[in-house]
Coordinates of C-alpha atoms in Angstrom, one line a residue:
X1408 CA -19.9 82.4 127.4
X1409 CA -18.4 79.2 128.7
X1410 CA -16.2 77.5 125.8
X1411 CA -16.8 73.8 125.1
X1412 CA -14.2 71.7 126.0
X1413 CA -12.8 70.3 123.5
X1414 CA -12.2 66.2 123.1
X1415 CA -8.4 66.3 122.3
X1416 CA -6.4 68.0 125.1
X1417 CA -2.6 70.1 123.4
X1418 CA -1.3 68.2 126.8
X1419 CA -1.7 65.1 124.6
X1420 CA -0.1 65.7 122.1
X1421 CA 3.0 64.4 120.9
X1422 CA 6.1 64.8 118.5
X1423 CA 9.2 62.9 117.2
X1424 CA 11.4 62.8 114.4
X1425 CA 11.2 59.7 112.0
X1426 CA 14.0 60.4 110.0
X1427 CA 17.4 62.0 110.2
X1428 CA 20.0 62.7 107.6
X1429 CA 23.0 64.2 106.9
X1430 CA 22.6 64.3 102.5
X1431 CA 26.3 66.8 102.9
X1432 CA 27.5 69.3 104.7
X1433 CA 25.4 71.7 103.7
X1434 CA 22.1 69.8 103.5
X1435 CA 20.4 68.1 106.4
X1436 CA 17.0 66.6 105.9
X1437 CA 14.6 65.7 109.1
X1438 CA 11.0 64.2 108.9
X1439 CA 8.6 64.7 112.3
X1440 CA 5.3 64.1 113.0
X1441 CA 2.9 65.6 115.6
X1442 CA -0.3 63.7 116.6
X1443 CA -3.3 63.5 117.4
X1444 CA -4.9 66.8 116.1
X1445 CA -8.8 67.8 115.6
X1446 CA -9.7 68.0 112.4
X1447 CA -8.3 71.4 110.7
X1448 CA -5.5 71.6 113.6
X1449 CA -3.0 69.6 111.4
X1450 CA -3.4 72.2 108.4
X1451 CA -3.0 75.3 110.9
X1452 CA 0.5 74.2 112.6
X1453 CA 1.9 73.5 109.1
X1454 CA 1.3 76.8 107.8
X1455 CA 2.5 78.8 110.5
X1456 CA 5.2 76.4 111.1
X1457 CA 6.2 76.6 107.6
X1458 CA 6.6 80.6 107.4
X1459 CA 8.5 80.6 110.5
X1460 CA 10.5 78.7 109.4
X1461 CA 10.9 80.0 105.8
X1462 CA 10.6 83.8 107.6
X1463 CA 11.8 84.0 110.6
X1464 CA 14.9 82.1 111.1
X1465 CA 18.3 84.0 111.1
X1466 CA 21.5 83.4 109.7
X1467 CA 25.0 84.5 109.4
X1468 CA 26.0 85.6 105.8
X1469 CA 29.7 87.6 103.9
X1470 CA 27.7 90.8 103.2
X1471 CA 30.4 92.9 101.8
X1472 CA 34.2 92.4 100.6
X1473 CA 36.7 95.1 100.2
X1474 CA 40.2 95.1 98.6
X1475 CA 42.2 98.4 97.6
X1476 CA 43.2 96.8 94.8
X1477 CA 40.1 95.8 92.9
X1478 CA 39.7 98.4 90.8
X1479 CA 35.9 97.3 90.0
X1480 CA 33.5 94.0 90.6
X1481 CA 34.0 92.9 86.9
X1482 CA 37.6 93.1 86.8
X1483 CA 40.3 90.6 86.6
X1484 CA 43.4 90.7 88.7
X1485 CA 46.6 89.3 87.6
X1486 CA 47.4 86.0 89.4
X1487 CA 44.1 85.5 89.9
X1488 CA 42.2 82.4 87.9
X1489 CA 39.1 83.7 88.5
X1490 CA 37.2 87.2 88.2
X1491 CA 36.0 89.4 90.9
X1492 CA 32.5 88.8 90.6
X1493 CA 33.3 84.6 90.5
X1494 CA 35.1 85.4 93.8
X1495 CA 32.1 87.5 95.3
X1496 CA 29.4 84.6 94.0
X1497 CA 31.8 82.3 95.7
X1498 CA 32.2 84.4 99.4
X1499 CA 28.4 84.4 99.0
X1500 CA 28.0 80.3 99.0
X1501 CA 30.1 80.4 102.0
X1502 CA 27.6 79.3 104.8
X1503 CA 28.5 79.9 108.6
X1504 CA 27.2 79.1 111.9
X1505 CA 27.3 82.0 114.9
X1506 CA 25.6 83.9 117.6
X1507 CA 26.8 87.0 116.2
X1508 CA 24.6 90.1 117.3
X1509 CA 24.6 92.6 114.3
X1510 CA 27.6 92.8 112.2
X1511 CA 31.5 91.9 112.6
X1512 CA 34.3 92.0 110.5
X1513 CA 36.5 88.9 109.2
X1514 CA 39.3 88.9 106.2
X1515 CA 41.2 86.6 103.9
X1516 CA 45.1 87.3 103.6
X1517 CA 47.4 84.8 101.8
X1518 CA 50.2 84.3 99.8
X1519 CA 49.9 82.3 96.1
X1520 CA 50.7 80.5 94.7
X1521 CA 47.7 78.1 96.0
X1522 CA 44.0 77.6 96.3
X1523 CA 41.8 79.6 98.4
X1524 CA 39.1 77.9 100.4
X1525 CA 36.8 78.7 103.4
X1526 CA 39.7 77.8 105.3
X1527 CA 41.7 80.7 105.2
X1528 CA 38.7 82.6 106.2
X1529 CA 40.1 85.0 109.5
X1530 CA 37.0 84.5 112.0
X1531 CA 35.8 85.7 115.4
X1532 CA 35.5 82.9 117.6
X1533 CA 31.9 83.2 117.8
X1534 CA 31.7 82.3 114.2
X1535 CA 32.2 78.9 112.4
X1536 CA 32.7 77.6 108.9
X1537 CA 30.4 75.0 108.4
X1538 CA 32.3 73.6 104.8
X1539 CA 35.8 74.4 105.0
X1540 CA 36.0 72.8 101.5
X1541 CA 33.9 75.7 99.8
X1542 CA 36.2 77.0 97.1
X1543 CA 36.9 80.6 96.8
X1544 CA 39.4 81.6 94.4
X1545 CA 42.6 80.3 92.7
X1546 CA 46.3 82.1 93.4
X1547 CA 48.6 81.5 90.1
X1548 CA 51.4 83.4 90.7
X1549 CA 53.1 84.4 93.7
X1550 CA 50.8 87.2 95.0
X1551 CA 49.8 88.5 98.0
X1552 CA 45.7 88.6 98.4
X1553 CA 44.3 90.0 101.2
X1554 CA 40.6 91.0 101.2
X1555 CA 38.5 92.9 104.5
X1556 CA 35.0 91.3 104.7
X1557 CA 32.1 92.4 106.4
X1558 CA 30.0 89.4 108.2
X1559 CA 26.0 90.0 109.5
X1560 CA 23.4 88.2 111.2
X1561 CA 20.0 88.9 109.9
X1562 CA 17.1 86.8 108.4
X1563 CA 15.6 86.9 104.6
X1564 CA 17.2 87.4 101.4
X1565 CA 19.1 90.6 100.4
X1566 CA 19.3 91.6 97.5
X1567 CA 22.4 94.7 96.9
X1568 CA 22.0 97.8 95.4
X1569 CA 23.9 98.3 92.2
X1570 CA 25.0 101.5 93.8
X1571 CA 26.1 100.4 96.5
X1572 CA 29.9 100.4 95.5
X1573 CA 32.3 102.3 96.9
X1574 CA 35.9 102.7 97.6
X1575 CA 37.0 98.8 97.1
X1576 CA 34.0 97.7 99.1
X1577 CA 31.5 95.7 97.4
X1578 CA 28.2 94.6 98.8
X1579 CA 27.5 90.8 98.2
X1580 CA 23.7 89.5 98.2
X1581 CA 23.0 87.4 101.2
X1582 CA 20.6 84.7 101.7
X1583 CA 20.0 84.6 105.7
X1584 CA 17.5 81.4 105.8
X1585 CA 19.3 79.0 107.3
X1586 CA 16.1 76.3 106.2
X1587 CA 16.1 75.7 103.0
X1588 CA 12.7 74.0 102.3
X1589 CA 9.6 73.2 104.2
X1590 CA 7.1 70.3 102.8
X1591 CA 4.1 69.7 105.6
X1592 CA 1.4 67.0 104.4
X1593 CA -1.6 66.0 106.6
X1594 CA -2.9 62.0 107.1
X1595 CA -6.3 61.9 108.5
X1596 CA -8.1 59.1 110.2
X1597 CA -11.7 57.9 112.0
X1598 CA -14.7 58.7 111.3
X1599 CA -17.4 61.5 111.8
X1600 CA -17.0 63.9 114.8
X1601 CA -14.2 61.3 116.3
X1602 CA -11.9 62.6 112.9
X1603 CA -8.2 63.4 113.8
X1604 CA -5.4 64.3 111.9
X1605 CA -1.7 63.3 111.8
X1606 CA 0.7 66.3 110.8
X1607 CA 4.1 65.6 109.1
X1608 CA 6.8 68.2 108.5
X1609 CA 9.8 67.7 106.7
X1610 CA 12.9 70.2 106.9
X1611 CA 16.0 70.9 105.2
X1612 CA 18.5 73.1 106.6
X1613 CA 22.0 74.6 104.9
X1614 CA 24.0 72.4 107.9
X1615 CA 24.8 75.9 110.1
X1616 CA 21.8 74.4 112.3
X1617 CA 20.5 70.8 111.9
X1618 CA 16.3 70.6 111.5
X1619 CA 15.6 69.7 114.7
X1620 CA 16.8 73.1 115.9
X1621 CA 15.2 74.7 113.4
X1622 CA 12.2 73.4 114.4
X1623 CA 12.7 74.7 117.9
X1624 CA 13.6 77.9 117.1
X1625 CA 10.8 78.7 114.4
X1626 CA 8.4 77.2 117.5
X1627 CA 9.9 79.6 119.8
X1628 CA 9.9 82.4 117.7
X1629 CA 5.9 81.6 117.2
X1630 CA 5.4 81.7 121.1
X1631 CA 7.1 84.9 121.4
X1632 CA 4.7 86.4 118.5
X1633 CA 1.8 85.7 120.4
X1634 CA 2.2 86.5 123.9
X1635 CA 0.9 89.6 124.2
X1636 CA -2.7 88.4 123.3
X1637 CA -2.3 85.5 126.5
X1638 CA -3.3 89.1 128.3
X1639 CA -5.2 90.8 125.6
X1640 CA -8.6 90.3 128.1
X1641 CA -7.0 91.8 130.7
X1642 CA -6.3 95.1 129.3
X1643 CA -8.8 97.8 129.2
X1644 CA -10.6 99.2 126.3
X1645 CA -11.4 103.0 126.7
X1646 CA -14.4 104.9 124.8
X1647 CA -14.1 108.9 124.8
X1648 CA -16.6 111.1 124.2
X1649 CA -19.5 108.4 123.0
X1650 CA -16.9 108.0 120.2
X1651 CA -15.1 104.6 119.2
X1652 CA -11.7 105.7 120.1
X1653 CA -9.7 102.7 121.5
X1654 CA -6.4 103.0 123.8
X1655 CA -4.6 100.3 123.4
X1656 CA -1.4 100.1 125.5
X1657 CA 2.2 99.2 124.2
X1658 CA 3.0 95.4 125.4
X1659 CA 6.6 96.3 126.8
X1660 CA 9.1 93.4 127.5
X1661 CA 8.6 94.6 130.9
X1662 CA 5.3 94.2 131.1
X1663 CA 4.7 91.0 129.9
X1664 CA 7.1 89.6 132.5
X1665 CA 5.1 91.0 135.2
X1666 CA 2.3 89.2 134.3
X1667 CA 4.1 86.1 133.4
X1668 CA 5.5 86.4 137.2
X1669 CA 1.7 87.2 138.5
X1670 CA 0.6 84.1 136.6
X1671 CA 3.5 81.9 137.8
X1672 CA 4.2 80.7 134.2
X1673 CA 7.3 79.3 134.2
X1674 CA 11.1 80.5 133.9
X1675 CA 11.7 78.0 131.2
X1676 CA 9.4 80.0 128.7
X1677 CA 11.4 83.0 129.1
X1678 CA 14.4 83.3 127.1
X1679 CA 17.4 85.0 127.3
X1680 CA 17.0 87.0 123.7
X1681 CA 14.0 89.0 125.7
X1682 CA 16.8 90.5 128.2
X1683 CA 18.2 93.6 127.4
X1684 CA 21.7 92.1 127.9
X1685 CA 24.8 93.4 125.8
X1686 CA 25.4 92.0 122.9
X1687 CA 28.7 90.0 124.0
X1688 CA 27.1 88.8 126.8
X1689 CA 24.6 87.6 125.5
X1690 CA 26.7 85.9 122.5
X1691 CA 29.0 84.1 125.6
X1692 CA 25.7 82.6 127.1
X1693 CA 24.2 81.6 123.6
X1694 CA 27.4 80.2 122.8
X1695 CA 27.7 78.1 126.3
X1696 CA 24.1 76.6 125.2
X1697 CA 22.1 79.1 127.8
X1698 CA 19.0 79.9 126.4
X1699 CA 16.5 80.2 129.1
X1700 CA 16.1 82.2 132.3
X1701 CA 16.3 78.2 134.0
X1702 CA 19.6 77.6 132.2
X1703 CA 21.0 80.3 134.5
X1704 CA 22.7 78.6 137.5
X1705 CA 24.8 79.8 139.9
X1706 CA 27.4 82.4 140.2
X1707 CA 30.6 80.2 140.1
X1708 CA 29.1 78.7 137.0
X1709 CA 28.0 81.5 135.3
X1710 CA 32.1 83.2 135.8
X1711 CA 33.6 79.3 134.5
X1712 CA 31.9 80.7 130.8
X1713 CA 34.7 82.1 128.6
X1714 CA 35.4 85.4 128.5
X1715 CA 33.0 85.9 131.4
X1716 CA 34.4 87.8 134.0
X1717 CA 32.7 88.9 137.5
X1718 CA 31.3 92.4 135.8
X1719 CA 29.5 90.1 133.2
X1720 CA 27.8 88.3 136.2
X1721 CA 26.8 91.4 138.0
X1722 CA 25.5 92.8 134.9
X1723 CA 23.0 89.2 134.5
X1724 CA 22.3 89.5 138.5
X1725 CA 21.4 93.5 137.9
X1726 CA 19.0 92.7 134.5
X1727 CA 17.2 90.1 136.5
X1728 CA 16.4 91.8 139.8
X1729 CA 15.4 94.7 137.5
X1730 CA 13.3 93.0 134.9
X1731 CA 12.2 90.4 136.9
X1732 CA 12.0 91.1 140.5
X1733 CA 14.5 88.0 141.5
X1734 CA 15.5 87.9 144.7
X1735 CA 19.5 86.4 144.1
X1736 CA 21.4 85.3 146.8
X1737 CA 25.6 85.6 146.8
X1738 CA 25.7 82.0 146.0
X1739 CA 23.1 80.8 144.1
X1740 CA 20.2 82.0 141.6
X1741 CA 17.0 81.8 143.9
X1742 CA 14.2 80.7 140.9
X1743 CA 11.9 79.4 143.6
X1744 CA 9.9 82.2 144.3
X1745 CA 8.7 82.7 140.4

């Protein structure tokens, strides 16, 4: 069956952002629109738009806290203005910004009498504070505070088990979603068969990424989702036995590439979160704004990144030729060829 062409081309369309603020440090707001749509388009993009980015966005969230000398969460310690549980509520407002891959550890340890803020928070460097006004407890007498916490990149809301508490450590609810809201609203326009539609998304985001980024990354985490069906027809369907058993095969990383290559899509809609890379490599190239297999120059570039070193770039050159078939030459990435 030959599919009708349709009268409004997704080369045509476009997308911009009308509106841009910055309502605090935790709260950015962005308005975009994306235009022109076939009637029932408009309404389809905003809902999947809207659950990625309500579902699938990751953030970086204190999911545990552990002192020896908190005897439980709902004690009070001397010198202390506020509680253990107001200090746990408080670690879990604390929003930061990362490409951490899994979980890290991070601690507080200072000397009252004074007031503890996000500040004093003891970091990796591949995490950042993104208020280092956010209040977290109040020292009245000179004592010496020093609490282990436990930091994790995930996405969601979770919600601890009540018993989940043991030996000083105490697990603190997280909430992952870096986007806090989602509005989309449709305007449509023309008449009859020639209707189109206008869609407008607005965003707000907890300040560890602004909206535009959200919007990026909910996008690219959409793409990803449905790649395997952009070969679905390809793949064989195998009846056994006059009986309507279907093999389906497993769509590997590996083999999606390989027909990526054999359709000469480009490097650019590959990124670097499909490579099975170690996690500190891939947190340096994250963190040096690499996120595609065309943000990957050449070898003296690659070894400038910090805390790259000439094993690092081996290890990229040695995931590539495997995964990909690339061809590299000593002095520069040959992406020609793809």
């Amino acid at each position: 069956m030959v599919r009708e062409k349709i009268r409004v081309s997704t080369r045509t369309l476009q997308w911009r952002c009308i509106e841009s603020r910055t309502d605090s440090q935790c709260l950015y707001y962005g308005r975009f629109i994306l235009s022109p749509l076939m009637k029932g388009q408009a309404d389809t993009i905003g809902i999947a738009i809207r659950r990625a980015l309500l579902g699938e966005m990751e953030g970086t969230c204190i999911t545990r806290a552990k002192s020896d000398k908190i005897p439980h969460e709902y004690s009070t310690v001397i010198g202390i203005q506020e509680s253990v549980h107001e200090i746990l509520i408080n670690l879990k407002e604390i929003i930061l910004r990362s490409n951490l891959y899994g979980i890290c550890e991070a601690s507080i340890c200072v000397r009252g009498p004074r007031c503890i803020t996000a500040q004093d928070l003891i970091l990796p460097a591949y995490v950042e504070i993104v208020d280092n006004t956010q209040h977290i407890a109040s020292l009245t007498e000179p004592i010496y505070l020093c609490i282990g916490l436990q930091l994790e990149r995930n996405r969601g809301y979770h919600i601890t088990s009540p018993n989940n508490f043991e030996n000083g450590s105490y697990p603190i609810d997280a909430l992952f979603m870096p986007v806090r809201n989602v509005n989309h609203s449709i305007h449509s326009y023309g008449n009859g068969n020639e209707k189109q539609e206008i869609l407008f998304l607005e965003i707000w985001t907890n300040g560890s990424l602004t909206p535009k980024e959200a919007l990026y990354e909910a996008s690219r985490n959409l793409i990803d989702l449905f790649i395997p069906f952009l070969h679905a027809e390809e793949e064989n369907l195998h009846l056994e036995d006059n009986q309507y058993k279907v093999s389906l095969p497993l769509f590997t990383f590996h083999d999606r590439l390989a027909q990526l290559r054999k359709k000469k899509m480009g490097l650019k809609s590959i990124f670097i979160d499909q490579l099975e890379l170690p996690p500190r490599i891939y947190n340096c190239l994250k963190k040096s704004n690499i996120h595609t297999l065309t943000n990957l120059l050449s070898q003296e570039d690659l070894i400038k990144i910090e805390h790259f070193d000439i094993e690092d770039v081996n290890k990229i050159f040695d995931t590539l030729e495997k995964d990909l078939g690339i061809e590299l030459h000593k002095k520069k990435l040959n992406f020609t060829e793809i």
